[in-house]
Every structure is written in structure tokens, then in C-alpha cells.
CSV table of N, CA and C in Angstrom, one decimal:
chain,number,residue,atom,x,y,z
A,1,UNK,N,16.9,14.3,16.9
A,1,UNK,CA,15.8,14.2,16.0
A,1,UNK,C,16.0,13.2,14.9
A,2,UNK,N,15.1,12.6,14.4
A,2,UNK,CA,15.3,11.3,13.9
A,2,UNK,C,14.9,12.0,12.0
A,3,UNK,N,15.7,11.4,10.9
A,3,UNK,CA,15.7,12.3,10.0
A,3,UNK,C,14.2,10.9,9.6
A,4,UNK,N,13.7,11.3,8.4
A,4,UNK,CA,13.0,10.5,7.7
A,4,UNK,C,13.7,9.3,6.8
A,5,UNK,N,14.9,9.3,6.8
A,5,UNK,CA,15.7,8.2,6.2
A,5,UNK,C,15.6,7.3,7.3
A,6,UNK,N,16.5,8.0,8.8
A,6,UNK,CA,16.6,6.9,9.4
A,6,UNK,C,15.0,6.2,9.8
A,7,UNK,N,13.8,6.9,10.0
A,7,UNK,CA,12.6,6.3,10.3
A,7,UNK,C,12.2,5.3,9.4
A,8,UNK,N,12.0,5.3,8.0
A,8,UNK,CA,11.4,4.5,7.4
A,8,UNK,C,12.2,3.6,6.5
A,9,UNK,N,13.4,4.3,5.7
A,9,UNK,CA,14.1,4.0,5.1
A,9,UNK,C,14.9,2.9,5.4
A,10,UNK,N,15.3,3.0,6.7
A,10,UNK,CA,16.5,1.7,7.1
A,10,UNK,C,15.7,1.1,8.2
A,11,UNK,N,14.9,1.7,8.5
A,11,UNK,CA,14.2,0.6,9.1
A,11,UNK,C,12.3,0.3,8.9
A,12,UNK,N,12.4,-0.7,7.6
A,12,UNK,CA,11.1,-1.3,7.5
A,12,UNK,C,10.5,-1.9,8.3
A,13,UNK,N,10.5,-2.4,9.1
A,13,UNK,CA,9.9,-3.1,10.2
A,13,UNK,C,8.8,-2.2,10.7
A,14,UNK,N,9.2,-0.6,10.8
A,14,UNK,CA,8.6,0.1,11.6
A,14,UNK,C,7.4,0.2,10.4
A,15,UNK,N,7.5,0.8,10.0
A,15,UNK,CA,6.4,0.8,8.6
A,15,UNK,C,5.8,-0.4,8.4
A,16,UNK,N,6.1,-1.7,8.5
A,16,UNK,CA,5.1,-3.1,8.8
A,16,UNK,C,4.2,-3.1,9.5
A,17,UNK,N,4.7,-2.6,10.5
A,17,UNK,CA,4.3,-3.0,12.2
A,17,UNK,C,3.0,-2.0,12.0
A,18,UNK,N,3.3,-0.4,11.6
A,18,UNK,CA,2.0,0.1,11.3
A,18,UNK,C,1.0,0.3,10.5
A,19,UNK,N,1.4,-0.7,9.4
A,19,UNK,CA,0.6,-1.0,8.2
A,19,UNK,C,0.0,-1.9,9.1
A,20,UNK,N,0.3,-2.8,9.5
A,20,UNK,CA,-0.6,-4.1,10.0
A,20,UNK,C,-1.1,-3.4,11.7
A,21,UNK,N,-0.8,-2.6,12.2
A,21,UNK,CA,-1.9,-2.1,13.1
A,21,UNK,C,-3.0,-1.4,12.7
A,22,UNK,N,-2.7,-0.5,11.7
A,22,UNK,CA,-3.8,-0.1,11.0
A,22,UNK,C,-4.8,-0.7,10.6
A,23,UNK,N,-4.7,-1.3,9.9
A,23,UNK,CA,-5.1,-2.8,9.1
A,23,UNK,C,-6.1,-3.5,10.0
A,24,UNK,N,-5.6,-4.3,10.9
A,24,UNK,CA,-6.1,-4.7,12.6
A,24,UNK,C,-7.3,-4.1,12.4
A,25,UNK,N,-6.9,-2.7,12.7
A,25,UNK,CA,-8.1,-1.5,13.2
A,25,UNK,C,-9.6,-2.1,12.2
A,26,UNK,N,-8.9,-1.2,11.0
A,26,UNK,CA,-9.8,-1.2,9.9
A,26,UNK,C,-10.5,-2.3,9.8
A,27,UNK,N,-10.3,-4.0,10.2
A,27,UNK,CA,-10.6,-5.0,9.7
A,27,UNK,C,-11.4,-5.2,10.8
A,28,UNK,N,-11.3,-4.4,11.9
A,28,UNK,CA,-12.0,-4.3,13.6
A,28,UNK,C,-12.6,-3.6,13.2
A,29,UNK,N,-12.9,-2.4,13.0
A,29,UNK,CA,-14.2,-1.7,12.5
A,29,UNK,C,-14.9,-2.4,11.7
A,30,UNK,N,-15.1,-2.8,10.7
A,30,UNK,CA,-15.9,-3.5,9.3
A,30,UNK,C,-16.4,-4.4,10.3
A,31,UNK,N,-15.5,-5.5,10.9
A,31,UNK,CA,-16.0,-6.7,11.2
A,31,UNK,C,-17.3,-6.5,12.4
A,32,UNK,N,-16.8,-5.5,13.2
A,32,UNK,CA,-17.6,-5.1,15.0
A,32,UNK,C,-18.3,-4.3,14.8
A,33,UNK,N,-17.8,-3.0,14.4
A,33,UNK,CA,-19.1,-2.0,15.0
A,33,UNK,C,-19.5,-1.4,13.6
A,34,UNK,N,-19.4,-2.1,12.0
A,34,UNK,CA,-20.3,-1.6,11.7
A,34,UNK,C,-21.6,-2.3,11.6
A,35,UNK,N,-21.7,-3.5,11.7
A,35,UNK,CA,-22.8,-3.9,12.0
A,35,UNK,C,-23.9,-4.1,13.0
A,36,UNK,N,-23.5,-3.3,13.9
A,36,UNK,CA,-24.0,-3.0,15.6
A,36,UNK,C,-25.3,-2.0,14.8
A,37,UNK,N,-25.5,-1.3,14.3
A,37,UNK,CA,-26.8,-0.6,13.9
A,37,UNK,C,-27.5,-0.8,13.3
A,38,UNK,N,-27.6,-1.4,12.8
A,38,UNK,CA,-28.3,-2.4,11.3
A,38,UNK,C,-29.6,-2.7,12.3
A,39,UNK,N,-31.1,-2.6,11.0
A,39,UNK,CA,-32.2,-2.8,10.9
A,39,UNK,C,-31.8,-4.5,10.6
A,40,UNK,N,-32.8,-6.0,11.1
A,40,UNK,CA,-33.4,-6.8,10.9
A,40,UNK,C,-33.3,-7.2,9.6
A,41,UNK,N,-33.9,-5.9,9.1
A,41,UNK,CA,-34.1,-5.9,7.0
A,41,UNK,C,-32.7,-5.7,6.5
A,42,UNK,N,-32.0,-4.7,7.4
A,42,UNK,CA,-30.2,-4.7,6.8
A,42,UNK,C,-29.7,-5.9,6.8
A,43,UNK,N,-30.0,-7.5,7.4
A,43,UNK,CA,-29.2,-8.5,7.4
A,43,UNK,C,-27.4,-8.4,6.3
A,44,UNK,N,-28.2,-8.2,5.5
A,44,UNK,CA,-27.6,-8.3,4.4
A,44,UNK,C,-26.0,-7.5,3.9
A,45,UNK,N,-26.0,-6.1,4.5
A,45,UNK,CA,-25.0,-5.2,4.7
A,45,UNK,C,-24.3,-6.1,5.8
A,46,UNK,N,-24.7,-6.4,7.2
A,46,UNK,CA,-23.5,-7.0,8.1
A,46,UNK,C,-23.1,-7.7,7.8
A,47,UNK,N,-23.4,-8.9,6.8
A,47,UNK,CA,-23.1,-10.2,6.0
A,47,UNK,C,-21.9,-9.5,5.2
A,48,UNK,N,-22.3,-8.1,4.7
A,48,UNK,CA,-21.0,-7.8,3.3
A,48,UNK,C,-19.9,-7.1,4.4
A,49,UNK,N,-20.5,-6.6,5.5
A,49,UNK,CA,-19.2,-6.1,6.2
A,49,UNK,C,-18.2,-6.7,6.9
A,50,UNK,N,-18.8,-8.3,7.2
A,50,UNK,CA,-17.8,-9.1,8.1
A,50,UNK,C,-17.1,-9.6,7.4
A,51,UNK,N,-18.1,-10.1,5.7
A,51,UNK,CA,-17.4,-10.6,4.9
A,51,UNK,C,-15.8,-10.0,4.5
A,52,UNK,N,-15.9,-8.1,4.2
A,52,UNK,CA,-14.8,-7.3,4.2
A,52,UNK,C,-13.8,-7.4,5.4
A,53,UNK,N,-14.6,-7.4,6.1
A,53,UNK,CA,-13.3,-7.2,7.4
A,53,UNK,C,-13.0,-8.6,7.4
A,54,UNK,N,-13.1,-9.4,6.9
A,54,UNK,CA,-12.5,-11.0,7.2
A,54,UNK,C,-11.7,-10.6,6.3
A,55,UNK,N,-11.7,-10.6,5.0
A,55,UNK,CA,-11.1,-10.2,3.8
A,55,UNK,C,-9.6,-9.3,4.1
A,56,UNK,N,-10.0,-8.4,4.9
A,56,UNK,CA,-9.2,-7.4,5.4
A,56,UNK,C,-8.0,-8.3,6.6
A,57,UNK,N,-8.5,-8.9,7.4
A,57,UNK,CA,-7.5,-10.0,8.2
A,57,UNK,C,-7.1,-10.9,7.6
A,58,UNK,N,-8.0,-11.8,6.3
A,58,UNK,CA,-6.6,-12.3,5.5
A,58,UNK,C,-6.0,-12.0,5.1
A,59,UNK,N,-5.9,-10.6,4.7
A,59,UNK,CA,-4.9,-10.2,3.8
A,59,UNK,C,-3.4,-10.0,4.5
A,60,UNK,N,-4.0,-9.9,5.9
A,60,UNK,CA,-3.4,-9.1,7.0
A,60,UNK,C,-1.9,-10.5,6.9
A,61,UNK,N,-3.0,-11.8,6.9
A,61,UNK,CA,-2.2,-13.3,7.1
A,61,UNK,C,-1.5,-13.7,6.3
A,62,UNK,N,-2.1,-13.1,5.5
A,62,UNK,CA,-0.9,-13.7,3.3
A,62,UNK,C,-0.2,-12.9,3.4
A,63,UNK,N,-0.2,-11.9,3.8
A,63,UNK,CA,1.3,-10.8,3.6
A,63,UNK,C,2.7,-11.8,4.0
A,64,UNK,N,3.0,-12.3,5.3
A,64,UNK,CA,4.3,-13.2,5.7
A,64,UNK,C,3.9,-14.2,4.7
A,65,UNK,N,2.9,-15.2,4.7
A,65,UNK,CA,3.3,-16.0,4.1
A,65,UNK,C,3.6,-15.9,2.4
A,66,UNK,N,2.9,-15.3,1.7
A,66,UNK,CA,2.9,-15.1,0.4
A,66,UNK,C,4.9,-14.4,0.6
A,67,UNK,N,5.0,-13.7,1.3
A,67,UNK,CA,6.1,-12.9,1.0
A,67,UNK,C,7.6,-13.9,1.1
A,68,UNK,N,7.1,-15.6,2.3
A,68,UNK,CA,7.8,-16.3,2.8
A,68,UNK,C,7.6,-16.9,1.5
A,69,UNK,N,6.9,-17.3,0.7
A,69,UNK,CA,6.5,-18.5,-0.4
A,69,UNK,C,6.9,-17.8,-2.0
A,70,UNK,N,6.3,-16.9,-1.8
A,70,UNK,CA,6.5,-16.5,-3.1
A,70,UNK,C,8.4,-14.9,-3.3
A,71,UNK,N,9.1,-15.0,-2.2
A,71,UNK,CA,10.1,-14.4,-2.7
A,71,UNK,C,11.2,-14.6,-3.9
A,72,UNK,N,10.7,-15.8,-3.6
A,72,UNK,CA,12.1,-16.2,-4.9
A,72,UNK,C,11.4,-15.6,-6.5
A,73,UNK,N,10.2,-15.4,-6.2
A,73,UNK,CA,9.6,-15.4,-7.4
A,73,UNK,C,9.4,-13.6,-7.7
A,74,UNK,N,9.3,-13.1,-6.7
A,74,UNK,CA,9.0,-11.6,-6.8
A,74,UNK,C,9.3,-10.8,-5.5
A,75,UNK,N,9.7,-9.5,-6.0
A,75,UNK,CA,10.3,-8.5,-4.5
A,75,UNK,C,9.1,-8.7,-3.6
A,76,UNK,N,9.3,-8.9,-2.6
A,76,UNK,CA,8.9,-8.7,-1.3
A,76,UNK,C,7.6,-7.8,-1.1
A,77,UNK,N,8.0,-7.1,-1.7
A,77,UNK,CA,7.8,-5.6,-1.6
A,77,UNK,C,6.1,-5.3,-2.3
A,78,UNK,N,6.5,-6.0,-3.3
A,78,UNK,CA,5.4,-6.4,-4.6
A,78,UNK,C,4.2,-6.9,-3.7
A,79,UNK,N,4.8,-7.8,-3.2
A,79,UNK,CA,3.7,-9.1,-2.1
A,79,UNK,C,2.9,-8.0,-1.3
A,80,UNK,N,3.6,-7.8,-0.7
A,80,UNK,CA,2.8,-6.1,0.8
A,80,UNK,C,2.6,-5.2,0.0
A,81,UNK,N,2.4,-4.6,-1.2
A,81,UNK,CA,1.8,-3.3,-1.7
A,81,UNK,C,0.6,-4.1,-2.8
A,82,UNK,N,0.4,-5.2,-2.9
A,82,UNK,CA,-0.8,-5.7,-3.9
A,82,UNK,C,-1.7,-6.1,-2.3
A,83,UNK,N,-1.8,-6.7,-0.9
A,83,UNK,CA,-2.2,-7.1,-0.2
A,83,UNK,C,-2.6,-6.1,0.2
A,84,UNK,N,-2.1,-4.6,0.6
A,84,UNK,CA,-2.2,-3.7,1.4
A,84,UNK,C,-3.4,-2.8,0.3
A,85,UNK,N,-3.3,-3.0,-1.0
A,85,UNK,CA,-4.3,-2.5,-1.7
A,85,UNK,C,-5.4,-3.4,-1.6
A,86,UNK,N,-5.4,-4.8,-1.4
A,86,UNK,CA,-6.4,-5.2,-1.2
A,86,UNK,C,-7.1,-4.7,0.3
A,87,UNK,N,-6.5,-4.7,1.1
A,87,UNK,CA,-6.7,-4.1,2.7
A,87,UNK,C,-7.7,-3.3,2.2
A,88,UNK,N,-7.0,-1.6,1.2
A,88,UNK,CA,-7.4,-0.6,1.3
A,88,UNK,C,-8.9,-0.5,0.7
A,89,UNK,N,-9.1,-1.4,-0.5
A,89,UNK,CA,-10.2,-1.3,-1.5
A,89,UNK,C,-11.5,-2.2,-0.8
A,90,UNK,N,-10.7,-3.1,0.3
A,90,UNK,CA,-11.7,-3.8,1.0
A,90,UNK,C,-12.7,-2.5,1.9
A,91,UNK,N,-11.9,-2.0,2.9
A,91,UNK,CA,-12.0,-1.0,3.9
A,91,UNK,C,-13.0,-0.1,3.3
A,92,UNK,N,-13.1,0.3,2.1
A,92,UNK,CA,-13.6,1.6,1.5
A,92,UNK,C,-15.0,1.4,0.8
A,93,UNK,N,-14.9,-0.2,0.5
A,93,UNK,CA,-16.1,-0.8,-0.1
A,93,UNK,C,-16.9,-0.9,1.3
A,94,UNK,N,-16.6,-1.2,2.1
A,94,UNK,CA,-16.8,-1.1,3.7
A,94,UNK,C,-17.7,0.0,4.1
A,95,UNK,N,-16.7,0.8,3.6
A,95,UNK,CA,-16.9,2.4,4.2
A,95,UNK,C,-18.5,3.1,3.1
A,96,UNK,N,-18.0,2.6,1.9
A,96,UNK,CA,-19.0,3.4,0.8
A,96,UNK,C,-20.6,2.4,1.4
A,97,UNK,N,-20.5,1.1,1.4
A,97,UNK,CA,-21.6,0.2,1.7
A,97,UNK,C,-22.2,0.7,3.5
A,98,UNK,N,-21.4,1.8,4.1
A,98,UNK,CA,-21.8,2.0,5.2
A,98,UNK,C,-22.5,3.2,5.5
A,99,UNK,N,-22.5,4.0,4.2
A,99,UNK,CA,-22.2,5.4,4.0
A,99,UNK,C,-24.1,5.2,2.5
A,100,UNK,N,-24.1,4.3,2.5
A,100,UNK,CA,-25.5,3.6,1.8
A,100,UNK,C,-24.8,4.2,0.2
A,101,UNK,N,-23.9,4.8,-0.6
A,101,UNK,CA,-23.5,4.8,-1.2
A,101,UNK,C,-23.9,6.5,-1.5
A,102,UNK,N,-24.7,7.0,-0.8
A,102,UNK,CA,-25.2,8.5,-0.8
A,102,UNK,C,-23.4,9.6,-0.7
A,103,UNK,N,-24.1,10.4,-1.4
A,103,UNK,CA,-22.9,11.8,-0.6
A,103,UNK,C,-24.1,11.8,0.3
A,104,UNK,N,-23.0,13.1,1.3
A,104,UNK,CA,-23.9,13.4,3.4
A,104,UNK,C,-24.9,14.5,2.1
A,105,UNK,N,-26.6,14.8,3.2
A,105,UNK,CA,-27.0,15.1,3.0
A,105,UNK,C,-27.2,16.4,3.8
A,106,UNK,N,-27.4,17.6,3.4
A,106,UNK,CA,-27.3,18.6,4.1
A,106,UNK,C,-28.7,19.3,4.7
A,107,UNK,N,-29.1,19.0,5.7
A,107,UNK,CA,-30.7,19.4,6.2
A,107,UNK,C,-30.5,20.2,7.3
């Protein structure tokens, strides 16, 4: 059985690998199927959702390079947890613009 040191701890890679599958996902939802339902008159929401999920795949693409470019300048580390909050704040603006900004209504 594998302790939680050895999973994440000594080895980062694995925790990359599923930050950026996640990520993928999320930036595949926004970009595909939330705008498959949309009214004619919604134009406007698929416009903000592909715009996020593009958002969400660059961010996906600056993680190596900003991390390749900018290490001398700042931990690594710094680079993938400011990009990965962008991920997350994209995703949710996504989610709330999907969600029409309502709480569910109970009928």
C-alpha cells in the first residue's frame, strides 16, 4: 500500500499529470457541451464559454512554458498554483454563467 508521501510527495509528476487531465476535461466541457443548448438569442453565453474554456487550455500551455521561462525568477511551484487558479476561476465563471447565475429552483 502506497503511503501518501510516497504518492504525491516524491513524486510530482503524478499530481501534474492530474491537474492537467482535469483541466483538459474542464476546458472540454466549457468549450463543447456547454454550448450545445443555447437559444439563437443565447449567442452570447457560447461566445463567453469558449472564450473560458480557451482561457482554461491556455493556461493549460503557460504552465511548462512560464515554469521553463520564468524559473530563475520564481519557484516553479508559484507558476502552476497562480495558472491552476486561473483554470479554476475560469471553470466556475463557466459554471455560474451556465447555471444563469440563479440558486436551483425548487418546484
Amino acid at each position: 500500500m502506497l503511503s501518501m508521501n510516497t504518492a504525491w510527495g516524491e513524486n510530482p509528476a503524478l499530481s501534474y499529470r492530474s491537474a492537467a487531465a482535469l483541466f483538459i476535461l474542464l476546458g472540454g466541457i466549457s468549450l463543447f457541451i456547454f454550448p450545445l443548448d443555447l437559444r439563437p438569442a443565447e449567442q452570447w453565453r457560447a461566445n463567453w464559454y469558449r472564450a473560458l474554456g480557451a482561457l482554461i487550455w491556455l493556461s493549460l500551455a503557460l504552465m511548462p512554458t512560464l515554469s521553463w521561462l520564468a524559473g530563475a525568477f520564481y519557484n516553479r511551484d508559484h507558476v502552476f498554483f497562480t495558472l491552476e487558479a486561473v483554470c479554476v476561476t475560469a471553470f466556475a465563471a463557466s459554471f455560474i454563467l451556465k447555471g444563469h447565475g440563479q440558486p436551483a429552483r425548487s418546484e
